[in-house]
CSV table of C-alpha atoms in Angstrom, one decimal:
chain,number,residue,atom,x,y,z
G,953,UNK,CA,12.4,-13.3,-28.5
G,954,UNK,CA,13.8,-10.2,-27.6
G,955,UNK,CA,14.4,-8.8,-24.3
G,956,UNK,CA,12.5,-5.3,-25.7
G,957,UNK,CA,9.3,-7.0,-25.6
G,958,UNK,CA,8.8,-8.3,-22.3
G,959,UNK,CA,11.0,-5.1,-20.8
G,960,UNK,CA,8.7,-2.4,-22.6
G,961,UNK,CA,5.5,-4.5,-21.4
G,962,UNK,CA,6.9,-4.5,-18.0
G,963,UNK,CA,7.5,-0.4,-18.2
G,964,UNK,CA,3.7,-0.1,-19.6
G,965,UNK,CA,2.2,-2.3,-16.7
G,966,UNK,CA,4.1,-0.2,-13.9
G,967,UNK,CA,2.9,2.9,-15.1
G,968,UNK,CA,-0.7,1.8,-15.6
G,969,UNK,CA,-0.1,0.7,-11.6
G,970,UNK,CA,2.2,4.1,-10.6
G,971,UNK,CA,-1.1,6.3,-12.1
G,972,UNK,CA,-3.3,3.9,-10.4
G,973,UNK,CA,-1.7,4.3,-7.1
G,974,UNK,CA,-1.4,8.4,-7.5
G,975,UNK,CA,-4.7,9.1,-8.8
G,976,UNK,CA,-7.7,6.5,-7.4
G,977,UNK,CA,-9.5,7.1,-4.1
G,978,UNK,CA,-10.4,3.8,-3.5
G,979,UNK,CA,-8.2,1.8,-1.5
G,980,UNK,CA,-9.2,-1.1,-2.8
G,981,UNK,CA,-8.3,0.1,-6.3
G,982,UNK,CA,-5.3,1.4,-4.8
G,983,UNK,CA,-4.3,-2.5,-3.7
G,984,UNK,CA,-5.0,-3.7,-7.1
G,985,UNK,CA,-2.7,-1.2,-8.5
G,986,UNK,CA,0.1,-2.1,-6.2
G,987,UNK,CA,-0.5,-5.5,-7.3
G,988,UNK,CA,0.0,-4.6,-11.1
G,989,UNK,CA,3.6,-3.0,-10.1
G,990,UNK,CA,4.2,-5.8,-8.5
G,991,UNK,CA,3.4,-8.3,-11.7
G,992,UNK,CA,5.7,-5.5,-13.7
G,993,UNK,CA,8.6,-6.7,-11.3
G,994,UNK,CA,7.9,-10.3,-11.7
G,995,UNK,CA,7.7,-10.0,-15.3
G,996,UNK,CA,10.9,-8.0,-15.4
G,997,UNK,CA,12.4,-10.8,-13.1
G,998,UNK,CA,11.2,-13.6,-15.5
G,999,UNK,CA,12.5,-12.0,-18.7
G,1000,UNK,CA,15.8,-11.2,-17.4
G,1001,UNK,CA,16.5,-14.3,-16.1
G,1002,UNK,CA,15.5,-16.2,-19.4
G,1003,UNK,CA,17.7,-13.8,-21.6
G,1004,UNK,CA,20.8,-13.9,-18.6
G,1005,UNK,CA,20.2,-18.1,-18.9
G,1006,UNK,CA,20.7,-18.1,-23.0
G,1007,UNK,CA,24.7,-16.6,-22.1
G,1008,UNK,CA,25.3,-19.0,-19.3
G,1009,UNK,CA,24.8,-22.7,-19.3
G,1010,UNK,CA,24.7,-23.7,-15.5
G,1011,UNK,CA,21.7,-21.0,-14.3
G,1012,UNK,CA,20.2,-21.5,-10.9
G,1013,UNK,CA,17.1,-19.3,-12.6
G,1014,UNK,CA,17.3,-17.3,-9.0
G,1015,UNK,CA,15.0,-14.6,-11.4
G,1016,UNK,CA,11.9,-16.9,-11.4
G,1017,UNK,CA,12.6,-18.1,-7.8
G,1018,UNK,CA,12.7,-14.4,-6.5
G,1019,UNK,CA,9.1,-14.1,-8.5
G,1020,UNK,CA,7.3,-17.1,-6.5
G,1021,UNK,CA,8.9,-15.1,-3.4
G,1022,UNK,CA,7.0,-11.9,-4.6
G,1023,UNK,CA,4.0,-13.9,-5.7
G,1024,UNK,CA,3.7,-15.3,-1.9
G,1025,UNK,CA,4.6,-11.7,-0.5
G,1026,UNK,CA,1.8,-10.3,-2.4
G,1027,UNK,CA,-0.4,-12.3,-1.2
G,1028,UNK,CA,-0.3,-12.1,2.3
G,1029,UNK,CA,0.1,-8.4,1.5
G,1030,UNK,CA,-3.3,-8.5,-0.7
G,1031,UNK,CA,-4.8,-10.6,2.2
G,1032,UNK,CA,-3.7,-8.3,5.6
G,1033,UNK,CA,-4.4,-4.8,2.9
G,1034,UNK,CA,-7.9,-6.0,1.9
G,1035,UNK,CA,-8.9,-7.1,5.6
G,1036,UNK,CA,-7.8,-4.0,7.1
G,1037,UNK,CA,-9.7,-1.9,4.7
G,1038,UNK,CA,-13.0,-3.7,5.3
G,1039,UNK,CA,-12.2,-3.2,8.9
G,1040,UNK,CA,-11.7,0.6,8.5
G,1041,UNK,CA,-14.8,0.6,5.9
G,1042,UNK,CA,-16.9,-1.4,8.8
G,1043,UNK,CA,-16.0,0.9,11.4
G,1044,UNK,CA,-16.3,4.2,9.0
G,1045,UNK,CA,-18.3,3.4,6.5
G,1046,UNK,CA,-15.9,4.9,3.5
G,1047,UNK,CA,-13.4,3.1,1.8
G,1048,UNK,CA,-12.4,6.8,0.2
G,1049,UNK,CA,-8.6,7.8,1.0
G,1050,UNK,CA,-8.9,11.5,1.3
G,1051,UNK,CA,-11.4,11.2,3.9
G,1052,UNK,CA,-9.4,8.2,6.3
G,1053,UNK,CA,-6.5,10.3,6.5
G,1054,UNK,CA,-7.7,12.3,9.4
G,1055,UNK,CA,-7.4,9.4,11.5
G,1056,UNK,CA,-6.7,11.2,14.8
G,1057,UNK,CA,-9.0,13.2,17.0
G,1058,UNK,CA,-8.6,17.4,16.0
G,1059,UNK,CA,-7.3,19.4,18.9
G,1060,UNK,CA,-11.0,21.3,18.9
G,1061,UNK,CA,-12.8,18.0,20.1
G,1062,UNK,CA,-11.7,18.1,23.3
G,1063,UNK,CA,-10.9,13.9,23.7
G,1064,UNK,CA,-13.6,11.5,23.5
G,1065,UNK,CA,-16.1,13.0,25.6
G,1066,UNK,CA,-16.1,16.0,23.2
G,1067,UNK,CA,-15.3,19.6,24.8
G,1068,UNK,CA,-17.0,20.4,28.5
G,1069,UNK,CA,-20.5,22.0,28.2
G,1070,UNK,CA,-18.4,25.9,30.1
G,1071,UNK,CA,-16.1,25.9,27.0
G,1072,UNK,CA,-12.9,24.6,28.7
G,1073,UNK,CA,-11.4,21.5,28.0
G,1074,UNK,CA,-12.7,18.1,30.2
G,1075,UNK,CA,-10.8,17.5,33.2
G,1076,UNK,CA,-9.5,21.0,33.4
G,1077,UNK,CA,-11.2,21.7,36.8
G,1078,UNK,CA,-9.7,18.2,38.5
G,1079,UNK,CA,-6.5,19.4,36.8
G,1080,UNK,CA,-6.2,22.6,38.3
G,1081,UNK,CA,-7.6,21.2,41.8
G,1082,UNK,CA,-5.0,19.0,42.1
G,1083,UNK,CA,-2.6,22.3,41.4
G,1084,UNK,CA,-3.9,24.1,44.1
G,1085,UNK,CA,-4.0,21.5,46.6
G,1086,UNK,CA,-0.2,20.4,46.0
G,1087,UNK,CA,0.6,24.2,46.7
G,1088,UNK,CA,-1.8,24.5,49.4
């Protein structure tokens, strides 16, 4: 077999995973297409080490070794990525990526109390209290 087949398979599979990544919402379907980049590189690994084993005899086949590595890698990274977006879907009720990139409170709200019913922000009276009584 030749090493074109495997390599232009491999090319085909990262893009699908690369337009995947750039163009879904989901982030769910965003972790499935990090997974298919990552099968790209652990069928590139694979290939290359068969065709690099037919020119030498004594091969310590560290390609398909480094490819359980990344199979175990994604795992765990499949596991962690897939519980911390049902966490963030749980707690916001979107699994959409546009919307959960505003993660932080907007300067306008004023903390977590919202902004003080006279306009100001809240705590700005203690605030400036304190001022006047350390000049005082």
């Amino acid at each position: 077999m030749h090493l074109a087949y495997p390599a232009v398979l491999s090319s085909l599979l990262f893009c699908t995973g690369l337009y995947g990544v750039l163009a879904r919402r989901n982030a769910v379907l965003v972790l499935m297409s990090v997974e298919l980049m990552l099968n790209a590189v652990n069928l590139n690994l694979v290939a290359f080490d068969v065709w690099l084993s037919k020119a030498a005899r004594d091969t310590l086949h560290s390609g398909q070794a480094l490819t359980l590595f990344t199979i175990a890698i994604a795992a765990a990274e499949i596991g962690i990525g897939l519980a911390i977006v049902l966490a963030v879907y749980r707690g916001r009720g979107t699994s959409d990526i546009d919307k959960l990139r505003d993660t932080a409170e907007s300067p306008d709200d004023g903390g977590p109390d919202g902004p003080a019913p006279d306009g100001s922000a809240p705590g700005a009276g203690a605030a400036t209290d304190e001022k006047a009584e350390a000049t005082a």
